[in-house]
Amino acid sequence: MTTQKLYLSSFSQTQGQAKITHIEDGEKPFIRLDQTWFHAQGGGQKADKGTINGISVVHVAHNNSEVDHYVESIESFIVGQEVDLIVDEDWRLINGKYHLAGHLIAALIENMFPDIRAIGGHHWPGEARIELRGNLPENKQLEELLSNALKTAIEADLPVYICGDPFSNRSIGIGEFTPVPCGGTHPERLGILETVKITKVKTQKDKLKVSYRV
């Protein structure tokens, strides 16, 4: 059975109902649902937290076409039961801001230096970074240009939007930058980032690693 990943269609929707389709007991019990508002960890972004019928959700993970919701206890759940889902909005916002900042950094660098392309991102608070590859500029020059460009884009409060069908060919766009395929959650305007600080720029052969903090 496939879990419909409703979080792909909206950042701000954090509550709803779903039906339990599977229950797994064991050391790390989890349940599966017919649909979910909980973002499953992946794409460089941490999983959402929250509650299902008041029971804490401690982790959320992809399992092929389904989503496993790891919970503190399964004692009160039965298959077929309709349950209430509440996503922790503060945690969603923190991780969404880090993911959005990563997209923005990559877009700005690619715009300033056409020979550079983003190849990966890790958007966890405290260890966030973007990796790029190409004809790399001098580190100090890049850091100065990027810091100024970040400030300008955030002050302009550019819109962040979903392109395509959220469930089949989803991409994320920022202002007029080229949209990129992504399954993460992102605030809907850049202004919410307030400040993004570049903490380290490191090059190794043709690879560039840019670390940052929101």
PDB file of C-alpha atoms in Angstrom:
ATOM      1  CA  MET A   1       0.000   0.000   0.000  1.00  0.00           C
ATOM      2  CA  THR A   2       1.220   3.518  -0.777  1.00  0.00           C
ATOM      3  CA  THR A   3       1.285   6.313   1.800  1.00  0.00           C
ATOM      4  CA  GLN A   4       0.107   9.612   0.307  1.00  0.00           C
ATOM      5  CA  LYS A   5       2.710  12.181   1.374  1.00  0.00           C
ATOM      6  CA  LEU A   6       0.505  15.207   1.916  1.00  0.00           C
ATOM      7  CA  TYR A   7       3.405  17.318   3.222  1.00  0.00           C
ATOM      8  CA  LEU A   8       4.598  17.556  -0.385  1.00  0.00           C
ATOM      9  CA  SER A   9       1.638  19.815  -1.186  1.00  0.00           C
ATOM     10  CA  SER A  10       1.882  22.300   1.695  1.00  0.00           C
ATOM     11  CA  PHE A  11       4.449  23.637   4.157  1.00  0.00           C
ATOM     12  CA  SER A  12       1.960  25.332   6.479  1.00  0.00           C
ATOM     13  CA  GLN A  13      -0.533  22.453   6.840  1.00  0.00           C
ATOM     14  CA  THR A  14       0.614  20.563   9.927  1.00  0.00           C
ATOM     15  CA  GLN A  15      -2.532  18.837  11.205  1.00  0.00           C
ATOM     16  CA  GLY A  16      -4.943  16.286   9.792  1.00  0.00           C
ATOM     17  CA  GLN A  17      -6.366  12.789  10.008  1.00  0.00           C
ATOM     18  CA  ALA A  18      -5.267   9.438   8.612  1.00  0.00           C
ATOM     19  CA  LYS A  19      -6.065   5.736   8.919  1.00  0.00           C
ATOM     20  CA  ILE A  20      -3.631   3.161  10.265  1.00  0.00           C
ATOM     21  CA  THR A  21      -2.778   0.533   7.640  1.00  0.00           C
ATOM     22  CA  HIS A  22      -0.052  -1.414   9.480  1.00  0.00           C
ATOM     23  CA  ILE A  23       1.366  -1.773  12.999  1.00  0.00           C
ATOM     24  CA  GLU A  24       4.827  -3.147  13.732  1.00  0.00           C
ATOM     25  CA  ASP A  25       5.752  -4.135  17.271  1.00  0.00           C
ATOM     26  CA  GLY A  26       9.307  -4.568  18.519  1.00  0.00           C
ATOM     27  CA  GLU A  27      12.199  -2.623  19.977  1.00  0.00           C
ATOM     28  CA  LYS A  28      11.363   0.338  17.713  1.00  0.00           C
ATOM     29  CA  PRO A  29       7.609   0.151  17.102  1.00  0.00           C
ATOM     30  CA  PHE A  30       6.108   1.987  14.152  1.00  0.00           C
ATOM     31  CA  ILE A  31       2.836   2.445  12.320  1.00  0.00           C
ATOM     32  CA  ARG A  32       1.995   3.101   8.692  1.00  0.00           C
ATOM     33  CA  LEU A  33      -0.836   5.307   7.495  1.00  0.00           C
ATOM     34  CA  ASP A  34      -2.849   5.780   4.323  1.00  0.00           C
ATOM     35  CA  GLN A  35      -1.657   9.420   4.250  1.00  0.00           C
ATOM     36  CA  THR A  36       0.617  11.632   6.312  1.00  0.00           C
ATOM     37  CA  TRP A  37       1.577  15.234   7.039  1.00  0.00           C
ATOM     38  CA  PHE A  38       4.880  14.097   8.594  1.00  0.00           C
ATOM     39  CA  HIS A  39       7.954  14.722   6.446  1.00  0.00           C
ATOM     40  CA  ALA A  40      10.019  11.526   6.282  1.00  0.00           C
ATOM     41  CA  GLN A  41      13.762  11.998   6.719  1.00  0.00           C
ATOM     42  CA  GLY A  42      15.615  12.255   3.427  1.00  0.00           C
ATOM     43  CA  GLY A  43      16.995  14.630   0.841  1.00  0.00           C
ATOM     44  CA  GLY A  44      19.384  16.024   3.426  1.00  0.00           C
ATOM     45  CA  GLN A  45      16.566  17.061   5.795  1.00  0.00           C
ATOM     46  CA  LYS A  46      15.668  15.673   9.222  1.00  0.00           C
ATOM     47  CA  ALA A  47      12.285  14.066   9.853  1.00  0.00           C
ATOM     48  CA  ASP A  48       9.344  15.910  11.359  1.00  0.00           C
ATOM     49  CA  LYS A  49       8.367  15.367  14.982  1.00  0.00           C
ATOM     50  CA  GLY A  50       4.957  15.604  16.605  1.00  0.00           C
ATOM     51  CA  THR A  51       2.140  13.367  17.846  1.00  0.00           C
ATOM     52  CA  ILE A  52      -0.350  10.823  16.557  1.00  0.00           C
ATOM     53  CA  ASN A  53      -3.395  10.697  18.838  1.00  0.00           C
ATOM     54  CA  GLY A  54      -1.225  12.309  21.509  1.00  0.00           C
ATOM     55  CA  ILE A  55       1.534   9.670  21.242  1.00  0.00           C
ATOM     56  CA  SER A  56       4.962  11.132  20.450  1.00  0.00           C
ATOM     57  CA  VAL A  57       6.410  10.504  16.994  1.00  0.00           C
ATOM     58  CA  VAL A  58      10.165  10.094  17.482  1.00  0.00           C
ATOM     59  CA  HIS A  59      11.210   9.463  13.871  1.00  0.00           C
ATOM     60  CA  VAL A  60       9.710   9.213  10.378  1.00  0.00           C
ATOM     61  CA  ALA A  61      11.327   7.208   7.566  1.00  0.00           C
ATOM     62  CA  HIS A  62      10.650   6.243   3.952  1.00  0.00           C
ATOM     63  CA  ASN A  63       9.984   2.552   3.304  1.00  0.00           C
ATOM     64  CA  ASN A  64       9.680   2.188  -0.465  1.00  0.00           C
ATOM     65  CA  SER A  65       6.257   3.711  -1.278  1.00  0.00           C
ATOM     66  CA  GLU A  66       5.181   3.802   2.366  1.00  0.00           C
ATOM     67  CA  VAL A  67       6.200   5.874   5.396  1.00  0.00           C
ATOM     68  CA  ASP A  68       7.091   4.405   8.802  1.00  0.00           C
ATOM     69  CA  HIS A  69       6.099   6.542  11.793  1.00  0.00           C
ATOM     70  CA  TYR A  70       8.148   5.457  14.816  1.00  0.00           C
ATOM     71  CA  VAL A  71       6.175   6.131  17.989  1.00  0.00           C
ATOM     72  CA  GLU A  72       6.796   5.854  21.726  1.00  0.00           C
ATOM     73  CA  SER A  73       4.017   3.283  22.102  1.00  0.00           C
ATOM     74  CA  ILE A  74       1.623   1.325  19.878  1.00  0.00           C
ATOM     75  CA  GLU A  75      -0.602  -0.015  22.669  1.00  0.00           C
ATOM     76  CA  SER A  76      -3.508   2.312  21.873  1.00  0.00           C
ATOM     77  CA  PHE A  77      -3.471   1.744  18.097  1.00  0.00           C
ATOM     78  CA  ILE A  78      -5.338  -0.765  15.907  1.00  0.00           C
ATOM     79  CA  VAL A  79      -5.294  -1.272  12.133  1.00  0.00           C
ATOM     80  CA  GLY A  80      -8.113   0.672  10.464  1.00  0.00           C
ATOM     81  CA  GLN A  81      -8.276   3.259  13.256  1.00  0.00           C
ATOM     82  CA  GLU A  82      -8.590   6.914  12.265  1.00  0.00           C
ATOM     83  CA  VAL A  83      -6.022   9.020  14.108  1.00  0.00           C
ATOM     84  CA  ASP A  84      -5.165  12.693  14.528  1.00  0.00           C
ATOM     85  CA  LEU A  85      -1.766  13.880  13.268  1.00  0.00           C
ATOM     86  CA  ILE A  86      -0.119  16.997  14.715  1.00  0.00           C
ATOM     87  CA  VAL A  87       3.291  18.036  13.386  1.00  0.00           C
ATOM     88  CA  ASP A  88       5.573  20.079  15.659  1.00  0.00           C
ATOM     89  CA  GLU A  89       5.450  23.453  13.868  1.00  0.00           C
ATOM     90  CA  ASP A  90       8.593  24.857  15.506  1.00  0.00           C
ATOM     91  CA  TRP A  91      10.679  21.821  14.511  1.00  0.00           C
ATOM     92  CA  ARG A  92       9.213  21.894  10.987  1.00  0.00           C
ATOM     93  CA  LEU A  93      10.162  25.576  10.671  1.00  0.00           C
ATOM     94  CA  ILE A  94      13.747  25.094  11.885  1.00  0.00           C
ATOM     95  CA  ASN A  95      14.441  22.308   9.403  1.00  0.00           C
ATOM     96  CA  GLY A  96      12.533  23.989   6.604  1.00  0.00           C
ATOM     97  CA  LYS A  97      14.605  27.151   7.032  1.00  0.00           C
ATOM     98  CA  TYR A  98      17.850  25.203   6.864  1.00  0.00           C
ATOM     99  CA  HIS A  99      16.721  23.349   3.746  1.00  0.00           C
ATOM    100  CA  LEU A 100      15.560  26.556   2.088  1.00  0.00           C
ATOM    101  CA  ALA A 101      18.842  28.298   2.923  1.00  0.00           C
ATOM    102  CA  GLY A 102      20.708  25.430   1.280  1.00  0.00           C
ATOM    103  CA  HIS A 103      18.698  25.823  -1.910  1.00  0.00           C
ATOM    104  CA  LEU A 104      19.293  29.560  -1.896  1.00  0.00           C
ATOM    105  CA  ILE A 105      23.063  29.212  -1.430  1.00  0.00           C
ATOM    106  CA  ALA A 106      23.269  26.725  -4.308  1.00  0.00           C
ATOM    107  CA  ALA A 107      21.131  28.907  -6.587  1.00  0.00           C
ATOM    108  CA  LEU A 108      23.163  32.040  -5.876  1.00  0.00           C
ATOM    109  CA  ILE A 109      26.502  30.327  -6.499  1.00  0.00           C
ATOM    110  CA  GLU A 110      25.271  28.727  -9.726  1.00  0.00           C
ATOM    111  CA  ASN A 111      23.942  32.114 -10.856  1.00  0.00           C
ATOM    112  CA  MET A 112      27.212  33.917 -10.096  1.00  0.00           C
ATOM    113  CA  PHE A 113      29.485  31.167 -11.444  1.00  0.00           C
ATOM    114  CA  PRO A 114      27.838  29.314 -14.387  1.00  0.00           C
ATOM    115  CA  ASP A 115      30.570  26.640 -14.425  1.00  0.00           C
ATOM    116  CA  ILE A 116      29.662  25.462 -10.901  1.00  0.00           C
ATOM    117  CA  ARG A 117      26.817  23.048 -10.107  1.00  0.00           C
ATOM    118  CA  ALA A 118      25.421  21.818  -6.794  1.00  0.00           C
ATOM    119  CA  ILE A 119      25.889  18.057  -6.300  1.00  0.00           C
ATOM    120  CA  GLY A 120      24.577  17.542  -2.770  1.00  0.00           C
ATOM    121  CA  GLY A 121      23.295  19.087   0.416  1.00  0.00           C
ATOM    122  CA  HIS A 122      23.109  18.270   4.124  1.00  0.00           C
ATOM    123  CA  HIS A 123      20.635  20.583   5.856  1.00  0.00           C
ATOM    124  CA  TRP A 124      20.820  19.469   9.485  1.00  0.00           C
ATOM    125  CA  PRO A 125      21.074  22.275  12.062  1.00  0.00           C
ATOM    126  CA  GLY A 126      24.599  22.522  13.431  1.00  0.00           C
ATOM    127  CA  GLU A 127      26.202  20.729  10.478  1.00  0.00           C
ATOM    128  CA  ALA A 128      24.569  22.230   7.394  1.00  0.00           C
ATOM    129  CA  ARG A 129      26.545  22.385   4.152  1.00  0.00           C
ATOM    130  CA  ILE A 130      26.233  22.434   0.378  1.00  0.00           C
ATOM    131  CA  GLU A 131      28.641  20.652  -1.970  1.00  0.00           C
ATOM    132  CA  LEU A 132      29.307  21.898  -5.488  1.00  0.00           C
ATOM    133  CA  ARG A 133      31.628  20.998  -8.326  1.00  0.00           C
ATOM    134  CA  GLY A 134      33.125  22.913 -11.244  1.00  0.00           C
ATOM    135  CA  ASN A 135      35.551  25.702 -12.088  1.00  0.00           C
ATOM    136  CA  LEU A 136      35.969  27.098  -8.584  1.00  0.00           C
ATOM    137  CA  PRO A 137      36.736  30.717  -7.643  1.00  0.00           C
ATOM    138  CA  GLU A 138      39.034  31.823  -4.834  1.00  0.00           C
ATOM    139  CA  ASN A 139      37.422  31.049  -1.467  1.00  0.00           C
ATOM    140  CA  LYS A 140      37.499  34.538   0.010  1.00  0.00           C
ATOM    141  CA  GLN A 141      36.044  36.093  -3.132  1.00  0.00           C
ATOM    142  CA  LEU A 142      33.218  33.575  -3.137  1.00  0.00           C
ATOM    143  CA  GLU A 143      32.432  34.069   0.541  1.00  0.00           C
ATOM    144  CA  GLU A 144      32.193  37.862   0.180  1.00  0.00           C
ATOM    145  CA  LEU A 145      30.041  37.705  -2.951  1.00  0.00           C
ATOM    146  CA  LEU A 146      27.793  35.023  -1.497  1.00  0.00           C
ATOM    147  CA  SER A 147      27.273  36.804   1.831  1.00  0.00           C
ATOM    148  CA  ASN A 148      26.184  39.975   0.046  1.00  0.00           C
ATOM    149  CA  ALA A 149      23.926  38.076  -2.350  1.00  0.00           C
ATOM    150  CA  LEU A 150      22.256  36.205   0.522  1.00  0.00           C
ATOM    151  CA  LYS A 151      21.515  39.442   2.342  1.00  0.00           C
ATOM    152  CA  THR A 152      20.012  41.003  -0.795  1.00  0.00           C
ATOM    153  CA  ALA A 153      17.804  38.001  -1.628  1.00  0.00           C
ATOM    154  CA  ILE A 154      16.510  37.643   1.928  1.00  0.00           C
ATOM    155  CA  GLU A 155      15.750  41.356   2.209  1.00  0.00           C
ATOM    156  CA  ALA A 156      13.849  41.128  -1.095  1.00  0.00           C
ATOM    157  CA  ASP A 157      11.692  38.429   0.542  1.00  0.00           C
ATOM    158  CA  LEU A 158      11.516  36.397  -2.666  1.00  0.00           C
ATOM    159  CA  PRO A 159       8.638  33.907  -2.958  1.00  0.00           C
ATOM    160  CA  VAL A 160       9.224  30.157  -2.601  1.00  0.00           C
ATOM    161  CA  TYR A 161       6.823  27.963  -4.541  1.00  0.00           C
ATOM    162  CA  ILE A 162       6.087  24.425  -5.713  1.00  0.00           C
ATOM    163  CA  CYS A 163       6.348  23.664  -9.428  1.00  0.00           C
ATOM    164  CA  GLY A 164       4.648  20.713 -11.112  1.00  0.00           C
ATOM    165  CA  ASP A 165       2.513  18.025  -9.514  1.00  0.00           C
ATOM    166  CA  PRO A 166       3.544  17.806  -5.829  1.00  0.00           C
ATOM    167  CA  PHE A 167       3.191  14.020  -5.871  1.00  0.00           C
ATOM    168  CA  SER A 168       4.847  13.093  -9.167  1.00  0.00           C
ATOM    169  CA  ASN A 169       7.207  15.749 -10.582  1.00  0.00           C
ATOM    170  CA  ARG A 170       7.700  18.236  -7.761  1.00  0.00           C
ATOM    171  CA  SER A 171      10.288  21.013  -7.921  1.00  0.00           C
ATOM    172  CA  ILE A 172      10.945  24.004  -5.681  1.00  0.00           C
ATOM    173  CA  GLY A 173      11.384  27.486  -7.109  1.00  0.00           C
ATOM    174  CA  ILE A 174      12.787  30.623  -5.470  1.00  0.00           C
ATOM    175  CA  GLY A 175      11.977  33.899  -7.206  1.00  0.00           C
ATOM    176  CA  GLU A 176      13.295  33.697 -10.773  1.00  0.00           C
ATOM    177  CA  PHE A 177      15.990  31.108 -10.044  1.00  0.00           C
ATOM    178  CA  THR A 178      15.690  27.811 -11.911  1.00  0.00           C
ATOM    179  CA  PRO A 179      13.452  25.379  -9.954  1.00  0.00           C
ATOM    180  CA  VAL A 180      15.119  22.207  -8.667  1.00  0.00           C
ATOM    181  CA  PRO A 181      13.583  18.780  -7.912  1.00  0.00           C
ATOM    182  CA  CYS A 182      13.046  18.401  -4.162  1.00  0.00           C
ATOM    183  CA  GLY A 183      10.885  16.481  -1.695  1.00  0.00           C
ATOM    184  CA  GLY A 184      11.598  18.621   1.369  1.00  0.00           C
ATOM    185  CA  THR A 185       9.593  21.228   3.254  1.00  0.00           C
ATOM    186  CA  HIS A 186      10.317  24.926   2.817  1.00  0.00           C
ATOM    187  CA  PRO A 187       8.849  28.199   4.148  1.00  0.00           C
ATOM    188  CA  GLU A 188       6.987  30.126   1.472  1.00  0.00           C
ATOM    189  CA  ARG A 189       9.112  33.308   1.473  1.00  0.00           C
ATOM    190  CA  LEU A 190      12.816  34.042   1.961  1.00  0.00           C
ATOM    191  CA  GLY A 191      12.286  36.816   4.499  1.00  0.00           C
ATOM    192  CA  ILE A 192      11.656  34.290   7.255  1.00  0.00           C
ATOM    193  CA  LEU A 193      15.344  33.287   7.080  1.00  0.00           C
ATOM    194  CA  GLU A 194      16.348  36.712   8.480  1.00  0.00           C
ATOM    195  CA  THR A 195      20.091  35.944   8.418  1.00  0.00           C
ATOM    196  CA  VAL A 196      22.123  33.158   6.820  1.00  0.00           C
ATOM    197  CA  LYS A 197      25.794  33.117   7.796  1.00  0.00           C
ATOM    198  CA  ILE A 198      28.484  31.353   5.783  1.00  0.00           C
ATOM    199  CA  THR A 199      30.637  29.648   8.416  1.00  0.00           C
ATOM    200  CA  LYS A 200      33.220  27.924   6.206  1.00  0.00           C
ATOM    201  CA  VAL A 201      34.243  27.633   2.564  1.00  0.00           C
ATOM    202  CA  LYS A 202      36.541  24.742   1.670  1.00  0.00           C
ATOM    203  CA  THR A 203      37.810  23.469  -1.666  1.00  0.00           C
ATOM    204  CA  GLN A 204      39.290  20.069  -2.508  1.00  0.00           C
ATOM    205  CA  LYS A 205      40.339  19.550  -6.123  1.00  0.00           C
ATOM    206  CA  ASP A 206      37.203  20.423  -8.114  1.00  0.00           C
ATOM    207  CA  LYS A 207      34.787  20.150  -5.163  1.00  0.00           C
ATOM    208  CA  LEU A 208      33.529  23.083  -3.103  1.00  0.00           C
ATOM    209  CA  LYS A 209      31.971  22.717   0.354  1.00  0.00           C
ATOM    210  CA  VAL A 210      30.057  25.679   1.778  1.00  0.00           C
ATOM    211  CA  SER A 211      28.959  25.388   5.428  1.00  0.00           C
ATOM    212  CA  TYR A 212      26.286  27.678   6.789  1.00  0.00           C
ATOM    213  CA  ARG A 213      24.109  28.582   9.758  1.00  0.00           C
ATOM    214  CA  VAL A 214      20.602  30.090   9.838  1.00  0.00           C
TER     215      VAL A 214
END
